């Protein structure tokens, strides 16, 4: 019988905090469009004698991340030096938190398709500084220190995940939770969210974990999942062929879709951690915790549940509407005007999101306010316009300052509900289609509705889509 394998995965996630300045100095963090090495000073360049000082905002943001991931916040923590020599690290050490991180014991609940939940532990979160960037150009290497000492938090998970799907979901939920707190733009593409995956395999049901491999250089959510799957297969194959897994660091090669060895355990560095003598201990007061807690937004999970309960929309729709705080707010404002949650939800999920996607815009940049869209929905609800005309109105409104009601009036878009006017149209269509009338007379009960539909289509066309469909139908039947 073939051996059944089980994989074990733990993730280390780095998140760049979106503060205005760096973590120890006043250098602006807004360097994306600046030339190289223009956002630097003696502190972030590690000049001798320059002293770091913790940016208060960094600690505030980090604490919010701790809240968002359900962590206990340690009232006291400290910084340490992680010593290593690498050109992009100007001080030849990184300031990080080694044995006393500021946050511990958090969790994220992932959900399976059958509705069951599983809790993934967050071991710890610590604050640390980023390195600069090496730029390799042919024979030469250049260094840009603009990113040096940018604030990061590192979120370390327990080895609780058992598949790439679980890891993918955990990573997405961590991202969602952080995004809601507005402490980071959490973009893997832009590098403000980075992830390393630790992977091992063992016999199913075993109590002892296998030797783990750490995979770096993961640049997308999909890449993380693919690298994990590749690594699981590689390790199983290796063991089944009589080999063994070495504790090593590997790099994901996105192009070749394989992991390659970067360094073995023997080559692993001894970081000689020791307490950072230039920074005081981090002390967090109850007052600070209380203030920050009050600033925390409703979580995405809580919002989804509330949307389902309050507005009676389904869970999938609620999830999309809570994709960002702003989209959720737009929906709730829209319902305040329209008083019709279901129709409001449908309009956002179809028309609004399509326009945003086509124009690569966010809801904050959308040209139709929630109040204006609410007015369109009221017009549909009242039967003043058909849903077909409503879509036309919506598209006119995208680039039109006039209110929906004024547009409907001025462009004569209102649904036609005048009996004599509809009657005239029906009579004209009937007069022009004697053959269809004959058809109708000889048609059996099964075919009759189809003939009527054809006639109805012609009346609707004659009215440019504005006639009240039910009235057209009634008048047609009466006159046939
Ligand atoms: P290091 O500091 O060397 O990176 P840690 O003990 O902090 O080591 O662990 C790093 C990550 O590796 C954590 O996310 C942890 O969950 C994960 N991990 C630990 N042991 C295993 C294992 N046997 N298989 C898979 N992941 C593991
Ligand atoms: Mg590690
Ligand atoms: Zn600086």
Short mmCIF file of C-alpha atoms and ligand atoms in Angstrom, two decimals:
data_model
loop_
_atom_site.label_atom_id
_atom_site.label_comp_id
_atom_site.label_asym_id
_atom_site.label_seq_id
_atom_site.Cartn_x
_atom_site.Cartn_y
_atom_site.Cartn_z
CA UNK A 1 0.00 0.00 0.00
CA UNK A 2 1.31 3.41 -0.93
CA UNK A 3 2.30 5.66 1.96
CA UNK A 4 0.04 8.61 2.54
CA UNK A 5 1.80 11.92 3.04
CA UNK A 6 0.83 15.02 4.91
CA UNK A 7 2.42 18.42 4.42
CA UNK A 8 3.09 21.04 7.10
CA UNK A 9 3.32 24.72 6.25
CA UNK A 10 4.17 27.85 8.23
CA UNK A 11 4.32 31.33 6.71
CA UNK A 12 6.44 34.35 7.55
CA UNK A 13 4.82 37.51 6.17
CA UNK A 14 6.54 40.87 5.95
CA UNK A 15 4.35 43.93 5.70
CA UNK A 16 5.64 47.44 5.01
CA UNK A 17 3.91 50.00 7.20
CA UNK A 18 2.55 53.04 5.41
CA UNK A 19 3.94 55.74 7.74
CA UNK A 20 5.05 59.14 6.39
CA UNK A 21 8.61 58.70 7.61
CA UNK A 22 11.02 55.81 8.16
CA UNK A 23 11.26 53.83 11.39
CA UNK A 24 14.25 55.52 13.12
CA UNK A 25 14.70 58.85 11.31
CA UNK A 26 12.71 61.65 9.67
CA UNK A 27 13.44 60.60 6.07
CA UNK A 28 10.29 60.62 3.97
CA UNK A 29 9.00 57.19 2.97
CA UNK A 30 7.49 58.64 -0.22
CA UNK A 31 10.45 57.79 -2.44
CA UNK A 32 8.86 55.83 -5.27
CA UNK A 33 9.29 58.61 -7.81
CA UNK A 34 12.53 59.99 -6.39
CA UNK A 35 16.08 59.44 -7.61
CA UNK A 36 18.25 56.88 -5.86
CA UNK A 37 19.71 57.71 -2.45
CA UNK A 38 17.78 60.96 -2.02
CA UNK A 39 15.74 59.78 0.97
CA UNK A 40 18.66 59.08 3.26
CA UNK A 41 20.36 60.60 6.29
CA UNK A 42 23.20 59.65 8.68
CA UNK A 43 20.76 57.53 10.74
CA UNK A 44 19.36 55.30 7.97
CA UNK A 45 22.81 55.17 6.33
CA UNK A 46 24.24 53.89 9.62
CA UNK A 47 26.91 56.56 10.03
CA UNK A 48 28.95 56.13 13.21
CA UNK A 49 27.44 57.99 16.15
CA UNK A 50 24.02 58.51 14.58
CA UNK A 51 21.29 57.41 16.97
CA UNK A 52 17.97 55.78 16.01
CA UNK A 53 14.69 56.74 17.67
CA UNK A 54 11.49 54.73 17.27
CA UNK A 55 8.84 56.46 15.14
CA UNK A 56 5.70 56.53 17.33
CA UNK A 57 3.42 55.98 14.33
CA UNK A 58 5.26 52.74 13.52
CA UNK A 59 4.41 51.37 16.95
CA UNK A 60 0.79 52.55 16.65
CA UNK A 61 0.40 50.87 13.25
CA UNK A 62 2.11 47.70 14.46
CA UNK A 63 -0.24 47.50 17.44
CA UNK A 64 -3.23 47.87 15.11
CA UNK A 65 -1.91 44.94 13.06
CA UNK A 66 -1.68 43.00 16.32
CA UNK A 67 -5.33 43.78 17.11
CA UNK A 68 -6.41 42.87 13.57
CA UNK A 69 -4.76 39.44 13.91
CA UNK A 70 -6.15 38.79 17.39
CA UNK A 71 -2.79 39.02 19.18
CA UNK A 72 -1.94 39.76 22.79
CA UNK A 73 0.08 42.98 22.92
CA UNK A 74 3.09 42.86 25.21
CA UNK A 75 3.32 45.97 27.38
CA UNK A 76 7.08 45.72 27.22
CA UNK A 77 9.29 44.54 24.39
CA UNK A 78 12.77 45.25 23.11
CA UNK A 79 14.85 45.61 19.96
CA UNK A 80 17.82 43.45 19.01
CA UNK A 81 20.61 43.51 16.47
CA UNK A 82 20.72 40.77 13.86
CA UNK A 83 24.26 40.88 12.57
CA UNK A 84 25.14 40.09 9.00
CA UNK A 85 27.23 41.61 6.29
CA UNK A 86 25.43 42.41 3.09
CA UNK A 87 25.92 45.47 0.86
CA UNK A 88 22.31 46.66 1.11
CA UNK A 89 22.45 46.75 4.93
CA UNK A 90 24.42 49.91 5.73
CA UNK A 91 24.92 49.22 9.45
CA UNK A 92 25.90 45.57 8.85
CA UNK A 93 23.14 44.62 11.21
CA UNK A 94 19.36 44.80 11.07
CA UNK A 95 17.41 46.14 14.03
CA UNK A 96 14.61 43.66 14.76
CA UNK A 97 12.89 42.07 17.75
CA UNK A 98 14.36 38.69 18.66
CA UNK A 99 13.16 37.16 21.92
CA UNK A 100 10.64 39.79 23.08
CA UNK A 101 8.31 40.70 20.21
CA UNK A 102 5.59 43.29 20.84
CA UNK A 103 2.72 40.94 19.84
CA UNK A 104 2.05 37.19 20.30
CA UNK A 105 -0.63 34.50 20.27
CA UNK A 106 -2.86 35.69 17.45
CA UNK A 107 -4.96 33.71 15.03
CA UNK A 108 -6.84 33.72 11.74
CA UNK A 109 -9.81 31.44 11.07
CA UNK A 110 -9.85 29.92 7.61
CA UNK A 111 -13.00 28.36 6.22
CA UNK A 112 -13.52 25.22 4.14
CA UNK A 113 -16.09 24.93 1.38
CA UNK A 114 -18.22 22.71 3.66
CA UNK A 115 -18.50 25.64 6.09
CA UNK A 116 -16.13 24.21 8.73
CA UNK A 117 -13.55 26.57 10.17
CA UNK A 118 -9.95 25.95 11.18
CA UNK A 119 -7.88 28.24 13.37
CA UNK A 120 -4.36 29.06 12.17
CA UNK A 121 -2.14 30.38 14.95
CA UNK A 122 -0.09 33.56 14.65
CA UNK A 123 2.96 32.87 16.81
CA UNK A 124 4.24 36.42 16.95
CA UNK A 125 4.56 39.78 15.22
CA UNK A 126 7.65 41.90 15.54
CA UNK A 127 8.83 45.28 14.26
CA UNK A 128 11.98 45.50 12.15
CA UNK A 129 13.66 47.66 9.52
CA UNK A 130 13.89 47.00 5.80
CA UNK A 131 17.16 46.86 3.86
CA UNK A 132 18.15 48.94 0.82
CA UNK A 133 18.05 47.56 -2.70
CA UNK A 134 20.87 46.22 -4.85
CA UNK A 135 20.56 46.92 -8.54
CA UNK A 136 22.62 44.61 -10.73
CA UNK A 137 23.56 46.07 -14.10
CA UNK A 138 25.96 43.98 -16.13
CA UNK A 139 29.34 43.93 -14.41
CA UNK A 140 28.35 46.53 -11.86
CA UNK A 141 26.07 46.59 -8.84
CA UNK A 142 24.50 49.76 -7.56
CA UNK A 143 22.89 50.31 -4.18
CA UNK A 144 19.82 52.41 -3.48
CA UNK A 145 19.33 53.14 0.21
CA UNK A 146 15.96 54.86 -0.13
CA UNK A 147 14.26 51.75 1.29
CA UNK A 148 16.81 51.27 4.10
CA UNK A 149 15.12 51.52 7.52
CA UNK A 150 11.61 51.55 6.13
CA UNK A 151 9.28 50.11 8.81
CA UNK A 152 8.21 46.48 8.54
CA UNK A 153 6.30 44.08 10.68
CA UNK A 154 6.96 40.34 10.39
CA UNK A 155 4.03 38.03 11.07
CA UNK A 156 5.09 34.47 11.90
CA UNK A 157 2.48 31.72 11.75
CA UNK A 158 2.38 28.45 13.63
CA UNK A 159 3.06 25.39 11.43
CA UNK A 160 -0.72 24.85 11.32
CA UNK A 161 -1.41 24.70 7.59
CA UNK A 162 -1.67 21.36 5.78
CA UNK A 163 -2.05 22.35 2.10
CA UNK A 164 -1.32 25.16 -0.34
CA UNK A 165 -5.05 26.00 -0.32
CA UNK A 166 -4.96 26.58 3.43
CA UNK A 167 -1.82 28.71 3.11
CA UNK A 168 -3.35 30.70 0.25
CA UNK A 169 -6.47 31.41 2.27
CA UNK A 170 -4.53 32.32 5.41
CA UNK A 171 -2.38 34.74 3.40
CA UNK A 172 -5.45 36.36 1.85
CA UNK A 173 -7.20 36.72 5.19
CA UNK A 174 -4.11 38.26 6.77
CA UNK A 175 -3.99 40.70 3.87
CA UNK A 176 -7.69 41.56 4.23
CA UNK A 177 -7.35 42.10 7.98
CA UNK A 178 -4.32 44.38 7.55
CA UNK A 179 -5.89 46.28 4.65
CA UNK A 180 -8.91 47.22 6.75
CA UNK A 181 -6.69 48.85 9.38
CA UNK A 182 -5.14 51.16 6.71
CA UNK A 183 -1.62 50.60 8.04
CA UNK A 184 -0.25 49.37 4.73
CA UNK A 185 -1.24 49.06 1.09
CA UNK A 186 -0.55 45.31 1.41
CA UNK A 187 0.39 44.74 -2.23
CA UNK A 188 2.53 41.73 -3.11
CA UNK A 189 3.00 43.22 -6.58
CA UNK A 190 4.37 46.48 -5.17
CA UNK A 191 6.43 44.65 -2.54
CA UNK A 192 4.64 46.05 0.52
CA UNK A 193 3.58 42.48 1.37
CA UNK A 194 6.17 39.71 1.14
CA UNK A 195 5.94 36.09 2.12
CA UNK A 196 8.34 33.24 2.85
CA UNK A 197 6.97 29.71 3.13
CA UNK A 198 8.30 26.96 5.41
CA UNK A 199 7.37 23.52 4.15
CA UNK A 200 7.89 19.96 5.35
CA UNK A 201 6.27 16.59 4.74
CA UNK A 202 5.61 13.64 7.06
CA UNK A 203 3.68 10.39 7.03
CA UNK A 204 -0.02 11.03 7.49
CA UNK A 205 -0.95 10.91 11.17
CA UNK A 206 2.67 11.23 12.33
CA UNK A 207 3.26 13.24 15.49
CA UNK A 208 6.72 14.38 14.48
CA UNK A 209 7.16 17.02 11.79
CA UNK A 210 9.62 16.47 8.95
CA UNK A 211 12.63 18.67 8.26
CA UNK A 212 11.52 22.01 6.91
CA UNK A 213 12.69 23.94 3.89
CA UNK A 214 12.24 27.71 3.70
CA UNK A 215 11.23 29.08 0.29
CA UNK A 216 11.89 32.73 -0.50
CA UNK A 217 11.37 35.02 -3.49
CA UNK A 218 7.61 34.55 -3.67
CA UNK A 219 6.12 37.47 -5.58
CA UNK A 220 2.41 36.74 -5.87
CA UNK A 221 -0.37 34.95 -4.00
CA UNK A 222 -0.63 32.36 -6.77
CA UNK A 223 3.16 31.98 -6.74
CA UNK A 224 3.06 31.12 -3.02
CA UNK A 225 0.53 28.34 -3.65
CA UNK A 226 2.42 26.97 -6.65
CA UNK A 227 5.78 27.02 -4.85
CA UNK A 228 4.26 25.13 -1.90
CA UNK A 229 2.77 22.48 -4.20
CA UNK A 230 6.04 22.11 -6.05
CA UNK A 231 8.02 21.82 -2.83
CA UNK A 232 5.64 19.21 -1.36
CA UNK A 233 5.99 17.00 -4.46
CA UNK A 234 9.75 17.46 -4.56
CA UNK A 235 10.18 16.47 -0.92
CA UNK A 236 7.93 13.40 -1.21
CA UNK A 237 9.75 12.26 -4.33
CA UNK A 238 13.12 12.81 -2.70
CA UNK A 239 12.19 10.68 0.32
CA UNK A 240 10.48 7.97 -1.73
CA UNK A 241 13.66 7.69 -3.82
CA UNK A 242 15.65 6.95 -0.65
CA UNK A 243 16.96 10.48 -0.15
CA UNK A 244 16.45 12.82 2.78
CA UNK A 245 15.38 16.43 3.18
CA UNK A 246 18.00 18.88 4.31
CA UNK A 247 17.11 21.98 6.25
CA UNK A 248 17.86 24.64 3.69
CA UNK A 249 16.69 27.88 2.12
CA UNK A 250 15.43 27.66 -1.45
CA UNK A 251 14.36 30.28 -3.98
CA UNK A 252 11.22 30.08 -6.10
CA UNK A 253 12.00 30.47 -9.80
CA UNK A 254 8.77 31.91 -11.17
CA UNK A 255 9.79 31.45 -14.78
CA UNK A 256 10.80 27.79 -14.48
CA UNK A 257 8.16 27.12 -11.76
CA UNK A 258 10.67 25.27 -9.57
CA UNK A 259 12.50 25.93 -6.29
CA UNK A 260 16.30 25.99 -6.29
CA UNK A 261 18.70 25.75 -3.37
CA UNK A 262 20.05 29.07 -2.09
CA UNK A 263 21.91 27.97 1.03
CA UNK A 264 22.14 24.86 3.20
CA UNK A 265 21.96 24.68 7.00
CA UNK A 266 25.76 24.52 7.18
CA UNK A 267 25.92 27.80 5.30
CA UNK A 268 23.26 29.35 7.50
CA UNK A 269 24.47 32.50 9.16
CA UNK A 270 25.00 32.90 12.85
CA UNK A 271 23.35 36.23 13.45
CA UNK A 272 24.85 36.78 16.91
CA UNK A 273 21.69 38.48 18.16
CA UNK A 274 22.16 40.88 21.03
CA UNK A 275 20.02 43.66 22.55
CA UNK A 276 20.12 46.92 20.60
CA UNK A 277 21.98 49.32 22.92
CA UNK A 278 20.92 52.49 21.09
CA UNK A 279 17.17 52.08 21.64
CA UNK A 280 15.22 52.10 24.87
CA UNK A 281 12.79 49.30 25.72
CA UNK A 282 9.38 49.61 24.06
CA UNK A 283 6.74 50.41 26.65
CA UNK A 284 3.08 50.43 25.68
CA UNK A 285 0.59 52.04 28.05
CA UNK A 286 -3.01 50.99 28.68
CA UNK A 287 -4.08 54.41 27.51
CA UNK A 288 -2.32 53.98 24.18
CA UNK A 289 -3.92 50.56 23.73
CA UNK A 290 -7.35 51.97 24.52
CA UNK A 291 -7.00 54.85 22.06
CA UNK A 292 -5.82 52.55 19.28
CA UNK A 293 -8.53 50.00 19.99
CA UNK A 294 -11.12 52.76 19.57
CA UNK A 295 -9.64 53.61 16.19
CA UNK A 296 -9.98 50.04 14.92
CA UNK A 297 -12.57 49.63 12.17
CA UNK A 298 -15.18 46.89 12.16
CA UNK A 299 -13.41 43.79 10.82
CA UNK A 300 -14.17 42.47 7.36
CA UNK A 301 -15.55 39.24 8.81
CA UNK A 302 -17.89 41.15 11.16
CA UNK A 303 -19.02 43.41 8.33
CA UNK A 304 -19.84 40.44 6.08
CA UNK A 305 -21.93 38.86 8.81
CA UNK A 306 -23.72 42.14 9.47
CA UNK A 307 -24.49 42.64 5.76
CA UNK A 308 -26.01 39.16 5.54
CA UNK A 309 -28.11 39.69 8.69
CA UNK A 310 -29.19 43.28 8.11
CA UNK A 311 -29.69 43.38 4.37
CA UNK A 312 -30.64 39.75 3.72
CA UNK A 313 -28.12 39.41 0.90
CA UNK A 314 -26.17 36.20 0.35
CA UNK A 315 -22.74 35.56 1.83
CA UNK A 316 -20.87 35.64 -1.49
CA UNK A 317 -22.30 39.05 -2.37
CA UNK A 318 -21.60 40.33 1.14
CA UNK A 319 -18.00 39.27 0.78
CA UNK A 320 -17.54 41.22 -2.46
CA UNK A 321 -19.25 44.29 -0.99
CA UNK A 322 -16.85 44.21 1.96
CA UNK A 323 -13.78 43.90 -0.23
CA UNK A 324 -12.86 47.39 0.83
CA UNK A 325 -14.23 49.57 3.60
CA UNK A 326 -15.12 52.19 0.98
CA UNK A 327 -17.14 49.78 -1.17
CA UNK A 328 -19.05 48.62 1.91
CA UNK A 329 -19.72 52.25 2.85
CA UNK A 330 -20.95 53.02 -0.68
CA UNK A 331 -23.36 50.10 -0.49
CA UNK A 332 -24.75 51.18 2.88
CA UNK A 333 -25.15 54.79 1.75
CA UNK A 334 -26.86 53.55 -1.40
CA UNK A 335 -29.35 51.50 0.61
CA UNK A 336 -30.11 54.56 2.76
CA UNK A 337 -31.36 56.34 -0.38
CA UNK A 338 -32.80 53.43 -2.36
CA UNK A 339 -34.35 51.50 0.53
CA UNK A 340 -33.85 48.39 -1.59
CA UNK A 341 -30.81 46.34 -0.45
CA UNK A 342 -31.23 43.54 -2.98
CA UNK A 343 -31.44 45.82 -6.03
CA UNK A 344 -28.65 48.05 -4.64
CA UNK A 345 -26.42 45.02 -4.18
CA UNK A 346 -27.15 43.80 -7.72
CA UNK A 347 -26.38 47.18 -9.26
CA UNK A 348 -23.03 47.44 -7.49
CA UNK A 349 -22.02 43.87 -8.27
CA UNK A 350 -22.88 44.15 -11.97
CA UNK A 351 -22.88 47.68 -13.38
CA UNK A 352 -20.74 49.61 -10.90
CA UNK A 353 -17.96 47.05 -10.49
CA UNK A 354 -17.84 46.50 -14.25
CA UNK A 355 -17.32 50.22 -14.93
CA UNK A 356 -14.67 50.41 -12.19
CA UNK A 357 -12.84 47.39 -13.57
CA UNK A 358 -12.96 48.63 -17.17
CA UNK A 359 -11.53 51.98 -16.11
CA UNK A 360 -9.15 50.58 -13.51
CA UNK A 361 -10.68 52.79 -10.82
CA UNK A 362 -11.68 52.37 -7.19
CA UNK A 363 -15.09 53.19 -5.72
CA UNK A 364 -13.67 56.42 -4.24
CA UNK A 365 -13.03 57.61 -7.79
CA UNK A 366 -16.46 56.60 -9.11
CA UNK A 367 -18.35 59.44 -10.81
CA UNK A 368 -21.86 58.51 -9.66
CA UNK A 369 -22.49 59.17 -5.97
CA UNK A 370 -24.36 56.64 -3.85
CA UNK A 371 -27.20 59.18 -3.57
CA UNK A 372 -27.48 59.52 -7.36
CA UNK A 373 -27.42 55.77 -7.95
CA UNK A 374 -30.02 55.51 -5.19
CA UNK A 375 -32.25 57.86 -7.18
CA UNK A 376 -31.90 55.65 -10.26
CA UNK A 377 -32.92 52.61 -8.21
CA UNK A 378 -35.95 54.48 -6.82
CA UNK A 379 -37.01 55.28 -10.40
CA UNK A 380 -36.85 51.56 -11.27
CA UNK A 381 -38.66 50.58 -8.07
CA UNK A 382 -41.50 53.06 -8.80
CA UNK A 383 -41.82 51.74 -12.35
CA UNK A 384 -40.94 55.19 -13.70
CA UNK A 385 -38.26 53.63 -15.91
CA UNK A 386 -37.68 50.07 -17.09
CA UNK A 387 -34.51 48.28 -16.04
CA UNK A 388 -33.32 48.45 -19.63
CA UNK A 389 -33.72 52.22 -19.70
CA UNK A 390 -32.14 52.37 -16.24
CA UNK A 391 -28.93 50.94 -17.69
CA UNK A 392 -28.96 53.61 -20.40
CA UNK A 393 -29.55 56.26 -17.76
CA UNK A 394 -26.68 54.86 -15.71
CA UNK A 395 -24.31 55.12 -18.67
CA UNK A 396 -25.40 58.68 -19.48
CA UNK A 397 -24.99 59.60 -15.80
CA UNK A 398 -21.38 58.38 -15.77
CA UNK A 399 -20.39 61.57 -17.59
CA UNK A 400 -23.32 63.85 -16.86
CA UNK A 401 -23.72 66.28 -13.98
CA UNK A 402 -27.53 66.45 -14.20
CA UNK A 403 -29.49 64.50 -11.61
CA UNK A 404 -31.03 61.19 -12.76
CA UNK A 405 -34.54 62.64 -12.50
CA UNK A 406 -33.63 65.62 -14.68
CA UNK A 407 -31.97 63.36 -17.26
CA UNK A 408 -35.07 61.15 -17.42
CA UNK A 409 -37.22 64.23 -17.93
CA UNK A 410 -35.04 66.06 -20.40
CA UNK A 411 -34.14 62.99 -22.44
CA UNK A 412 -37.75 61.77 -22.32
CA UNK A 413 -36.75 58.42 -20.89
CA UNK A 414 -39.72 57.92 -18.59
CA UNK A 415 -41.70 54.76 -19.00
CA UNK A 416 -44.78 55.30 -21.12
CA UNK A 417 -47.86 54.40 -19.10
CA UNK A 418 -50.45 56.40 -20.97
CA UNK A 419 -53.19 53.96 -22.14
CA UNK A 420 -54.28 55.84 -25.25
CA UNK A 421 -50.71 56.43 -26.42
CA UNK A 422 -49.83 52.74 -26.02
CA UNK A 423 -53.09 51.79 -27.69
CA UNK A 424 -52.15 53.90 -30.72
CA UNK A 425 -48.82 52.14 -31.01
CA UNK A 426 -50.41 48.71 -30.67
CA UNK A 427 -52.99 49.50 -33.37
CA UNK A 428 -50.28 50.71 -35.72
CA UNK A 429 -48.19 47.57 -35.24
CA UNK A 430 -51.27 45.38 -35.73
CA UNK A 431 -52.20 47.29 -38.90
CA UNK A 432 -48.72 46.72 -40.29
CA UNK A 433 -48.73 42.99 -39.52
CA UNK A 434 -51.89 41.39 -40.92
CA UNK A 435 -49.99 38.15 -41.49
CA UNK A 436 -49.03 37.84 -37.86
CA UNK A 437 -52.64 38.37 -36.84
CA UNK A 438 -53.74 35.54 -39.16
CA UNK A 439 -50.94 33.47 -37.69
CA UNK A 440 -52.18 34.16 -34.21
CA UNK A 441 -55.73 33.13 -35.06
CA UNK A 442 -54.74 29.69 -36.38
CA UNK A 443 -51.94 29.08 -33.84
CA UNK A 444 -52.53 26.47 -31.09
CA UNK A 445 -52.32 27.40 -27.41
CA UNK A 446 -48.64 26.47 -27.31
CA UNK A 447 -47.69 28.77 -30.16
CA UNK A 448 -49.89 31.75 -29.36
CA UNK A 449 -47.58 33.24 -26.69
CA UNK A 450 -44.73 33.23 -29.18
CA UNK A 451 -46.70 35.18 -31.76
CA UNK A 452 -47.70 37.69 -29.09
CA UNK A 453 -44.08 38.03 -28.05
CA UNK A 454 -43.12 38.90 -31.60
CA UNK A 455 -45.80 41.60 -31.76
CA UNK A 456 -44.88 42.84 -28.34
CA UNK A 457 -41.26 43.22 -29.45
CA UNK A 458 -42.39 45.45 -32.28
CA UNK A 459 -44.48 47.68 -30.00
CA UNK A 460 -41.57 47.99 -27.53
CA UNK A 461 -39.29 48.91 -30.41
CA UNK A 462 -41.77 51.51 -31.64
CA UNK A 463 -41.80 53.02 -28.14
CA UNK A 464 -37.97 52.96 -27.99
CA UNK A 465 -38.16 50.59 -25.03
CA UNK A 466 -40.20 53.00 -22.95
CA UNK A 467 -43.69 51.50 -23.02
CA UNK A 468 -44.81 49.76 -19.84
CA UNK A 469 -44.46 46.09 -20.88
CA UNK A 470 -47.43 44.87 -18.85
CA UNK A 471 -49.73 47.47 -20.36
CA UNK A 472 -48.53 46.63 -23.88
CA UNK A 473 -49.28 42.96 -23.27
CA UNK A 474 -52.78 43.65 -21.90
CA UNK A 475 -53.71 45.98 -24.74
CA UNK A 476 -52.33 43.56 -27.36
CA UNK A 477 -54.37 40.63 -26.05
CA UNK A 478 -57.47 42.77 -25.84
CA UNK A 479 -57.12 43.79 -29.49
CA UNK A 480 -56.16 40.47 -31.02
P1 LIG B 1 13.37 30.76 11.88
O1 LIG B 1 13.48 31.86 12.88
O2 LIG B 1 14.62 30.01 11.67
O3 LIG B 1 12.77 31.20 10.59
P2 LIG B 1 11.04 29.75 13.30
O4 LIG B 1 11.03 28.73 14.39
O5 LIG B 1 10.71 31.13 13.63
O6 LIG B 1 12.41 29.65 12.53
O7 LIG B 1 10.01 29.22 12.23
C1 LIG B 1 9.75 29.87 11.05
C2 LIG B 1 8.49 29.33 10.43
O8 LIG B 1 8.63 27.94 10.14
C3 LIG B 1 7.26 29.45 11.28
O9 LIG B 1 6.25 30.01 10.50
C4 LIG B 1 6.92 28.01 11.65
O10 LIG B 1 5.53 27.84 11.73
C5 LIG B 1 7.47 27.25 10.51
N1 LIG B 1 7.87 25.86 10.82
C6 LIG B 1 8.54 25.43 11.89
N2 LIG B 1 8.75 24.09 11.82
C7 LIG B 1 8.19 23.68 10.65
C8 LIG B 1 8.08 22.41 10.00
N3 LIG B 1 8.60 21.30 10.50
N4 LIG B 1 7.44 22.39 8.81
C9 LIG B 1 6.92 23.49 8.26
N5 LIG B 1 7.01 24.69 8.84
C10 LIG B 1 7.63 24.79 10.02
MG1 LIG B 2 12.69 32.45 9.06
ZN1 LIG B 3 17.05 58.64 7.27
#
